[in-house]
Amino acid sequence: MTLAATPRTDRTNPSGASASSVVVGVGALSFADVIAVARHKARVTLDPASLEQVGATRTIIDALAADTEPHYGISTGFGALATTFITADRRAQLQASLVRSHAAGSGPEVEREVVRALMLLRLSTLMTGRTGVRPATAETYAAVLNAQITPVVHEYGSLGCSGDLAPLAHCALVVMGEGQARDAAGALLGGDEALKAAGIKPVVLAEKEGLALINGTDGMLGMLVLALDDLARLLVTADIAAAMSVEALLGTDAVFAADLQQLRPQLGQADSAANLRRLLHGSGLLASHAGPEDTSVQDAYSLRCAPQVHGAARDTAAHAALVAGRELASAIDNPVVTVGGRVMSNGNFHGAPLGYVLDFLAIASADVASMSERRTDRHLDASRSKGLPPFLAHEVGVDSGLMIAQYTAAGIVSELKRLAAPASVDSIPSSAMQEDHVSMGWHAARKLRRSLDGLGRVLAIEIMTAARSLDLRAPLTPAAATGAVRDLVRTVAAGPGHDRFLSPEIERVVALVASGAVRLAAGSGLV
């Protein structure tokens, strides 16, 4: 599963920045750029030519600011107060007041990687030259990112229209030397203290800049890009888990044949089936019951239809990546400075395109997890496991085996089904009915993050369960790929034996899934 973004324009790399440095300019950031900065602390470098364009656009804003006629966002109030003229001596206060009032989030802190992603994406829009900010403001955003300063952003506050106002306002507040932030070590500081420690001068906002810093879909877009990165790993992991279960449950790989998949040319399905064929190649377990005497003509759907479900999730992710790529190529602000120099109000900040796909991914995540849990349950049911002991217990009647591990998976799946209920169909009007339809895209993104965490846990439980089943099938041997994953699991979780404290073992296998170690152990060539 590969991800690609549609560029705003062709982007060069004049600074020769390496993978540890990301160039931000007129061109669209790639998915890899966002991941590098958000998750791997890559530094940000501003493209000099793009910075010149930012300065050129600012001259348009300065000219309008000097005009005696009111211009929205420059010499007027905002939202329902858009017709109120503000005199020049009050405009700095106007911009600062806008940010302070909109930094009204509540609840737990949002994860550092999310805040870094949304700050980077806002900086990317600033660098298009379509927002009218001063070059120094963009430079300060880059400096904050490079100093590993993370503004405190809260769980609640965004309705996804006009973009992610409250989360972005909390970031802008720190750039102003106010609010709260975490430093590189995670210590909580005042915004002024964090900037001073890093040698960064706070920004005093000029006309239009307050609006430019908070009008964008950057939070929901950042979380979408992060989610797609997670899904690229989790969907391959789902194939690995399914392959281990097919082997351990004495299923058949005949249904994954390429000619059968070609009868239904769904792209994701073909990729998933190819993964399963590669993973199961050379399996002694499958060979042990292959041939005319094999009674496994039709395995249960959770085994036989894995490529269809995992593939549909892949296709959903591919569609979401297409939408995300277009959004990465966007310059979202209100008002916006057009290429022709007009300053125009618009509705591009509405989060519907992102909200829809974020919700769609939560549906796919829940379904992949649901199928995984059903496979786990089959391992534990002696009437369906083809000879394995009840609950894979060491001493039946005394030991409970992995019975309650399946309970845990089932509880998570139930939660994922609730999280699959779409947020984007809801709307609560705000701003005196000026913003009378909102996207709730931020909420769709927040629940997707929880959903993907749950999916990883459910897959880990299946992998741990299938590994024990494979052990119990000895002396029959698994395929090289699935055997390698079983061996990896054995480095953090013991094999069959009397009951023991399971929770730490589950968490250690969850960590193997989250780190990508499971995917790596399965070998190359998986897509």
XYZ file of C-alpha atoms in Angstrom:
527
model
C 0.000 0.000 0.000
C 1.697 3.199 -1.188
C 0.665 6.791 -0.613
C 1.318 9.788 -2.845
C 0.288 13.424 -2.836
C -0.737 15.621 -5.760
C 1.608 18.632 -5.865
C 0.464 22.250 -5.963
C 3.395 22.880 -8.278
C 6.677 21.164 -9.013
C 8.891 21.653 -5.977
C 12.648 21.715 -6.033
C 14.946 21.197 -3.102
C 17.313 24.184 -3.274
C 18.837 23.558 0.126
C 19.720 19.947 -0.627
C 17.832 18.924 2.511
C 18.147 15.283 3.502
C 15.501 12.929 4.837
C 16.070 14.521 8.252
C 15.016 17.911 6.863
C 11.819 18.801 5.023
C 11.599 21.724 2.614
C 8.399 23.753 2.890
C 7.485 25.966 -0.035
C 4.840 26.532 -2.685
C 4.737 22.834 -3.583
C 2.663 20.314 -1.670
C 4.179 18.397 1.186
C 4.268 14.643 0.681
C 2.909 12.078 3.090
C 6.499 11.190 3.938
C 7.250 14.847 4.731
C 4.393 15.022 7.218
C 5.391 11.751 8.882
C 9.039 12.827 9.069
C 8.248 16.062 10.904
C 5.350 14.806 13.022
C 6.802 11.490 14.142
C 10.533 11.608 13.552
C 11.445 15.197 14.512
C 12.738 16.138 11.064
C 13.764 19.784 10.777
C 11.916 22.253 8.584
C 13.648 24.380 5.953
C 11.795 27.195 4.164
C 12.215 27.500 0.409
C 13.763 30.985 -0.200
C 11.854 31.587 -3.450
C 8.555 30.749 -1.779
C 9.415 33.033 1.128
C 9.902 35.864 -1.369
C 6.426 35.165 -2.722
C 5.049 35.334 0.820
C 6.580 38.811 1.135
C 5.206 39.919 -2.239
C 1.696 38.873 -1.262
C 2.023 40.716 2.021
C 2.365 43.997 0.119
C -1.176 43.469 -1.163
C -2.472 43.146 2.386
C -0.526 46.222 3.504
C -2.091 48.247 0.672
C -5.593 47.157 1.629
C -4.878 47.884 5.271
C -4.145 51.493 4.308
C -7.422 51.763 2.357
C -10.267 53.744 3.887
C -12.741 51.156 2.628
C -13.277 48.114 4.904
C -11.838 44.750 3.831
C -12.871 41.549 5.596
C -10.254 40.107 7.927
C -7.960 43.093 7.383
C -9.892 46.081 8.657
C -13.099 44.420 9.884
C -14.248 42.068 12.581
C -14.837 38.371 11.917
C -17.694 35.956 11.360
C -20.957 37.573 12.375
C -19.010 40.832 12.983
C -17.637 40.964 9.436
C -19.245 44.329 8.699
C -17.722 46.127 11.707
C -14.882 48.484 10.650
C -11.785 48.460 12.869
C -9.463 51.463 12.907
C -5.745 50.999 12.258
C -4.713 51.599 15.859
C -6.891 48.694 17.074
C -6.007 46.036 14.523
C -3.075 44.453 16.346
C -5.365 44.020 19.328
C -8.051 42.651 17.012
C -5.750 39.925 15.693
C -4.444 39.007 19.143
C -7.973 38.994 20.567
C -9.091 36.678 17.781
C -6.432 34.120 18.663
C -6.937 34.417 22.412
C -10.708 34.032 22.194
C -10.504 31.096 19.807
C -7.983 29.226 21.980
C -10.917 27.808 23.928
C -10.183 24.091 23.857
C -10.942 21.743 26.711
C -10.110 18.220 27.774
C -6.980 16.063 27.538
C -3.922 17.168 25.602
C -3.715 16.064 21.995
C -0.725 13.916 21.085
C 2.537 15.640 20.153
C 2.643 14.080 16.692
C -0.791 15.495 15.889
C 0.158 19.001 16.999
C 3.384 18.895 15.002
C 1.494 17.693 11.936
C -1.095 20.458 12.115
C 1.571 23.142 12.685
C 3.562 21.887 9.714
C 0.477 21.867 7.501
C -0.478 25.393 8.554
C 3.073 26.487 7.762
C 2.751 24.810 4.369
C -0.318 26.899 3.594
C 1.398 30.072 4.810
C 4.258 29.340 2.418
C 1.955 29.205 -0.607
C 1.812 32.989 -0.554
C -1.972 32.905 -0.622
C -2.633 33.922 3.001
C -1.001 37.350 3.251
C 1.126 36.738 6.344
C 4.557 38.322 6.746
C 7.623 36.176 6.055
C 8.702 36.564 9.685
C 5.530 34.839 10.858
C 6.211 31.793 8.687
C 9.810 31.766 9.873
C 8.656 31.734 13.495
C 6.436 28.703 12.864
C 9.422 26.883 11.386
C 11.569 27.881 14.353
C 9.002 26.566 16.839
C 8.862 23.227 15.028
C 12.643 22.984 14.868
C 12.966 23.767 18.569
C 10.623 20.823 19.297
C 8.208 23.174 21.067
C 4.724 21.654 21.086
C 1.786 23.917 21.942
C -0.790 22.380 24.262
C -3.865 21.594 22.169
C -6.966 20.083 23.739
C -9.256 17.245 22.662
C -12.382 19.386 22.311
C -12.893 22.686 20.534
C -13.010 22.084 16.793
C -16.194 21.667 14.777
C -14.249 21.223 11.555
C -15.533 24.537 10.187
C -14.087 27.097 9.759
C -11.461 24.442 9.819
C -9.837 23.491 13.117
C -10.148 26.915 14.737
C -9.495 26.148 18.404
C -6.572 23.729 17.912
C -4.865 26.110 15.506
C -5.526 29.050 17.839
C -3.741 27.263 20.691
C -0.709 26.919 18.401
C -0.864 30.552 17.305
C -1.135 31.637 20.944
C 2.221 30.027 21.743
C 3.802 31.683 18.683
C 2.592 34.958 20.225
C 4.399 34.045 23.465
C 1.239 33.121 25.332
C -0.619 29.925 26.213
C 1.132 26.715 27.202
C 3.588 24.407 25.474
C 5.759 21.344 26.017
C 9.468 21.704 25.393
C 11.602 19.063 23.678
C 11.871 17.127 26.929
C 8.113 17.257 27.522
C 8.173 19.804 30.336
C 5.116 22.064 30.555
C 6.004 25.746 30.143
C 4.282 29.021 29.448
C 4.445 30.004 25.796
C 6.688 32.978 26.570
C 9.072 30.825 28.606
C 9.248 28.143 25.891
C 10.080 30.696 23.193
C 12.627 32.503 25.354
C 14.438 29.260 26.165
C 14.730 28.550 22.446
C 15.775 32.097 21.559
C 12.632 32.736 19.512
C 11.049 36.186 19.446
C 7.242 36.160 19.893
C 5.166 37.331 16.934
C 3.078 40.486 17.204
C 0.310 39.790 14.741
C -0.420 42.280 11.977
C -3.554 42.671 9.855
C -4.996 39.419 8.502
C -2.481 37.204 10.304
C -4.745 36.020 13.105
C -7.205 34.676 10.576
C -4.461 33.111 8.477
C -3.112 31.171 11.452
C -6.411 29.567 12.488
C -8.462 29.016 9.294
C -7.525 25.577 8.027
C -8.229 21.846 7.985
C -4.736 21.107 9.251
C -5.667 19.110 12.355
C -7.989 16.686 10.614
C -5.660 16.455 7.604
C -2.648 15.772 9.812
C -4.497 13.015 11.622
C -5.637 11.545 8.304
C -2.057 11.358 7.017
C -0.905 9.777 10.284
C -3.791 7.302 10.125
C -2.913 6.296 6.575
C 0.655 5.646 7.691
C -0.683 3.412 10.473
C -3.082 1.615 8.147
C -0.355 0.819 5.643
C 1.293 -1.207 8.424
C -1.866 -2.609 10.022
C -3.420 -3.953 6.833
C -0.281 -5.924 6.000
C -0.277 -7.118 9.606
C -3.890 -8.245 9.149
C -2.783 -10.408 6.219
C -0.001 -11.883 8.363
C -2.445 -12.671 11.165
C -4.881 -14.253 8.717
C -2.144 -16.389 7.163
C -1.104 -17.689 10.579
C -4.711 -18.563 11.359
C -5.287 -20.305 8.024
C -2.262 -22.506 8.732
C -2.973 -23.220 12.377
C -6.647 -23.988 11.730
C -5.726 -26.383 8.904
C -7.424 -24.247 6.299
C -6.652 -24.082 2.600
C -4.776 -21.526 0.563
C -6.397 -22.680 -2.685
C -8.970 -19.897 -2.509
C -6.221 -17.268 -2.710
C -5.096 -18.374 -6.172
C -4.396 -15.526 -8.584
C -6.817 -16.753 -11.267
C -9.659 -16.787 -8.746
C -8.841 -13.246 -7.666
C -8.779 -12.062 -11.286
C -12.432 -13.005 -11.607
C -13.131 -10.036 -9.330
C -10.562 -7.381 -10.247
C -10.655 -5.353 -7.061
C -7.202 -3.879 -6.553
C -6.917 -4.199 -2.789
C -8.254 -7.739 -2.838
C -5.585 -8.765 -5.338
C -2.850 -7.272 -3.134
C -4.133 -9.005 -0.013
C -4.438 -12.381 -1.766
C -0.907 -12.006 -3.142
C 0.328 -11.352 0.391
C -1.411 -14.468 1.667
C 0.081 -16.615 -1.099
C 3.553 -15.300 -0.323
C 3.128 -15.737 3.428
C 1.864 -19.318 3.126
C 4.357 -20.481 0.514
C 6.095 -23.648 1.578
C 3.872 -24.317 4.565
C 4.306 -27.815 5.940
C 1.005 -27.437 7.764
C -0.912 -26.764 4.575
C 0.913 -29.543 2.755
C -0.045 -31.983 5.517
C -3.668 -32.032 4.491
C -3.524 -30.981 0.843
C -4.769 -33.280 -1.889
C -7.994 -35.099 -2.799
C -8.573 -36.274 0.761
C -8.640 -32.696 2.096
C -12.056 -31.899 3.535
C -11.308 -28.164 3.801
C -13.231 -27.313 0.639
C -14.891 -24.272 2.118
C -13.287 -22.622 5.102
C -15.257 -20.215 7.264
C -15.641 -16.732 5.830
C -13.203 -15.231 8.339
C -10.481 -17.354 6.687
C -11.688 -17.693 3.108
C -12.789 -14.085 2.617
C -9.842 -12.355 4.271
C -8.608 -10.859 0.955
C -12.057 -9.494 0.202
C -12.359 -7.666 3.541
C -8.717 -6.655 3.911
C -8.734 -5.613 0.257
C -11.821 -3.448 0.658
C -10.092 -1.694 3.537
C -7.066 -1.126 1.290
C -9.242 0.388 -1.424
C -10.892 2.631 1.155
C -7.460 3.774 2.325
C -6.438 4.421 -1.286
C -9.462 6.670 -1.767
C -8.699 8.471 1.492
C -5.098 8.957 0.346
C -6.359 10.528 -2.884
C -8.449 13.015 -0.887
C -5.563 13.698 1.501
C -3.186 14.270 -1.406
C -5.511 16.883 -2.871
C -5.783 18.565 0.516
C -2.003 18.639 0.866
C -1.970 20.467 -2.469
C -4.422 23.089 -1.185
C -4.019 26.608 0.171
C -6.826 26.978 2.688
C -7.575 30.299 4.331
C -10.420 32.796 4.529
C -10.145 35.305 3.050
C -7.485 34.148 0.596
C -5.221 36.154 -1.698
C -5.686 34.799 -5.221
C -2.891 34.457 -7.755
C -4.377 37.496 -9.464
C -4.124 39.563 -6.283
C -7.781 39.587 -5.227
C -8.588 39.120 -1.541
C -11.683 36.928 -1.483
C -13.842 35.144 1.057
C -14.479 31.496 0.292
C -15.635 28.215 1.819
C -12.601 26.021 1.250
C -12.081 25.618 4.989
C -15.088 23.291 5.291
C -13.900 19.870 6.412
C -16.474 17.666 4.664
C -14.051 15.992 2.202
C -11.811 14.935 5.082
C -14.625 14.122 7.503
C -16.199 11.664 5.101
C -13.045 9.624 4.482
C -12.024 9.704 8.145
C -15.390 8.153 8.993
C -15.053 5.663 6.143
C -11.682 4.515 7.481
C -13.188 3.941 10.929
C -15.752 1.635 9.311
C -13.005 -0.292 7.519
C -10.928 -0.525 10.697
C -13.853 -1.925 12.672
C -14.599 -4.538 10.030
C -11.012 -5.777 9.711
C -10.841 -6.045 13.512
C -14.176 -7.863 13.634
C -12.946 -10.509 11.182
C -9.710 -10.908 13.130
C -11.573 -11.484 16.381
C -13.680 -14.197 14.713
C -10.522 -16.000 13.651
C -9.168 -15.756 17.197
C -12.365 -17.300 18.523
C -12.051 -20.255 16.121
C -8.656 -21.152 17.577
C -10.213 -21.489 21.028
C -13.343 -23.477 20.158
C -12.566 -27.217 20.184
C -15.573 -27.902 17.958
C -14.124 -25.743 15.166
C -10.348 -25.790 15.656
C -9.724 -29.228 14.123
C -8.041 -30.921 17.029
C -6.643 -28.095 19.131
C -7.361 -28.221 22.879
C -10.216 -26.072 24.237
C -9.028 -22.471 24.608
C -5.531 -23.745 23.776
C -5.247 -24.641 27.461
C -2.283 -26.651 28.711
C -4.311 -28.709 31.196
C -7.965 -28.646 30.199
C -10.200 -28.057 33.207
C -7.429 -26.536 35.290
C -6.152 -23.933 32.838
C -8.231 -21.333 30.964
C -5.629 -20.828 28.241
C -6.349 -17.802 26.059
C -10.068 -17.668 26.815
C -10.033 -14.176 28.259
C -7.647 -12.825 25.636
C -10.528 -13.381 23.216
C -12.820 -11.503 25.609
C -10.430 -8.579 25.401
C -10.478 -8.664 21.610
C -14.263 -8.888 21.607
C -14.553 -5.903 23.937
C -12.311 -3.838 21.693
C -14.269 -4.825 18.580
C -17.494 -3.779 20.263
C -15.908 -0.387 20.957
C -14.738 -0.103 17.341
C -18.248 -0.718 16.096
C -19.445 2.244 18.148
C -16.566 4.361 16.850
C -17.613 3.462 13.292
C -20.761 5.573 13.680
C -19.998 8.603 11.489
C -19.257 11.991 12.998
C -19.569 13.800 9.672
C -23.361 13.418 9.491
C -23.712 15.610 12.567
C -23.787 19.403 12.578
C -24.360 21.887 15.384
C -24.723 25.491 14.154
C -22.424 28.101 15.667
C -21.401 31.778 15.412
C -24.942 33.173 15.576
C -25.986 30.893 12.686
C -23.275 32.246 10.389
C -21.578 28.867 10.582
C -24.815 26.946 10.255
C -23.348 23.715 8.880
C -20.135 22.228 10.206
C -18.180 19.081 9.282
C -17.211 17.553 12.634
C -14.109 16.335 10.789
C -11.883 16.823 13.843
C -14.094 14.436 15.817
C -14.018 11.922 12.967
C -10.218 12.061 13.100
C -10.041 11.711 16.874
C -12.206 8.591 16.932
C -10.271 7.104 14.010
C -7.054 7.321 16.038
C -8.725 5.362 18.833
C -10.084 2.884 16.303
C -6.672 2.189 14.781
C -5.186 1.664 18.232
C -7.892 -0.918 18.857
C -7.309 -2.611 15.509
C -3.635 -3.064 16.331
C -4.533 -4.653 19.669
C -7.038 -7.059 18.146
C -4.522 -8.141 15.494
C -1.879 -8.627 18.189
C -4.201 -10.939 20.114
C -4.870 -12.972 16.969
C -1.151 -13.237 16.238
C -0.417 -14.308 19.807
C -3.214 -16.885 19.652
C -2.208 -18.208 16.241
C 1.399 -18.500 17.397
C 0.315 -20.786 20.232
C -1.801 -22.853 17.829
C 1.173 -23.228 15.502
C 3.247 -24.491 18.417
C 0.558 -27.001 19.290
C 0.571 -28.353 15.717
C 4.198 -29.523 16.033
C 5.883 -31.456 14.536
C 4.075 -29.970 11.530
C 5.867 -26.802 10.469
C 4.556 -23.429 9.329
C 5.756 -21.483 6.310
C 9.010 -19.564 6.613
C 7.241 -16.184 6.900
C 4.617 -17.188 9.449
C 7.179 -19.231 11.358
C 9.411 -16.174 11.618
C 6.533 -14.180 13.096
C 5.809 -16.987 15.564
C 9.464 -16.957 16.571
C 9.327 -13.172 17.035
C 6.303 -13.522 19.311
C 8.245 -16.060 21.363
C 10.823 -13.371 22.183
C 8.196 -11.489 24.216
C 5.557 -14.105 25.074
C 6.106 -17.685 26.190
C 4.645 -20.632 24.312
C 2.052 -23.177 25.504
C 2.079 -23.944 29.209
C 0.154 -23.470 32.420
C -1.814 -20.255 32.879
C 0.163 -17.119 33.636
C -0.318 -13.350 33.801
C -1.423 -12.605 30.211
C -1.778 -8.839 30.125
C 1.966 -8.047 29.925
C 2.391 -10.553 27.109
C -0.485 -9.020 25.169
C 1.011 -5.555 25.572
C 4.402 -6.736 24.367
C 2.891 -8.275 21.230
C 0.880 -5.073 20.707
C 4.205 -3.224 20.775
C 5.614 -5.575 18.117
C 2.647 -4.781 15.885
C 2.871 -1.029 16.508
C 6.607 -0.857 15.847
C 6.332 -2.713 12.537
C 8.444 -5.591 13.859
C 5.779 -8.142 12.935
C 5.671 -6.895 9.373
C 9.468 -6.892 9.170
C 9.719 -10.440 10.517
C 7.364 -11.705 7.813
C 9.903 -10.760 5.163
C 9.987 -8.545 2.091
C 7.614 -8.364 -0.839
C 4.410 -7.689 1.099
C 2.232 -4.834 -0.122
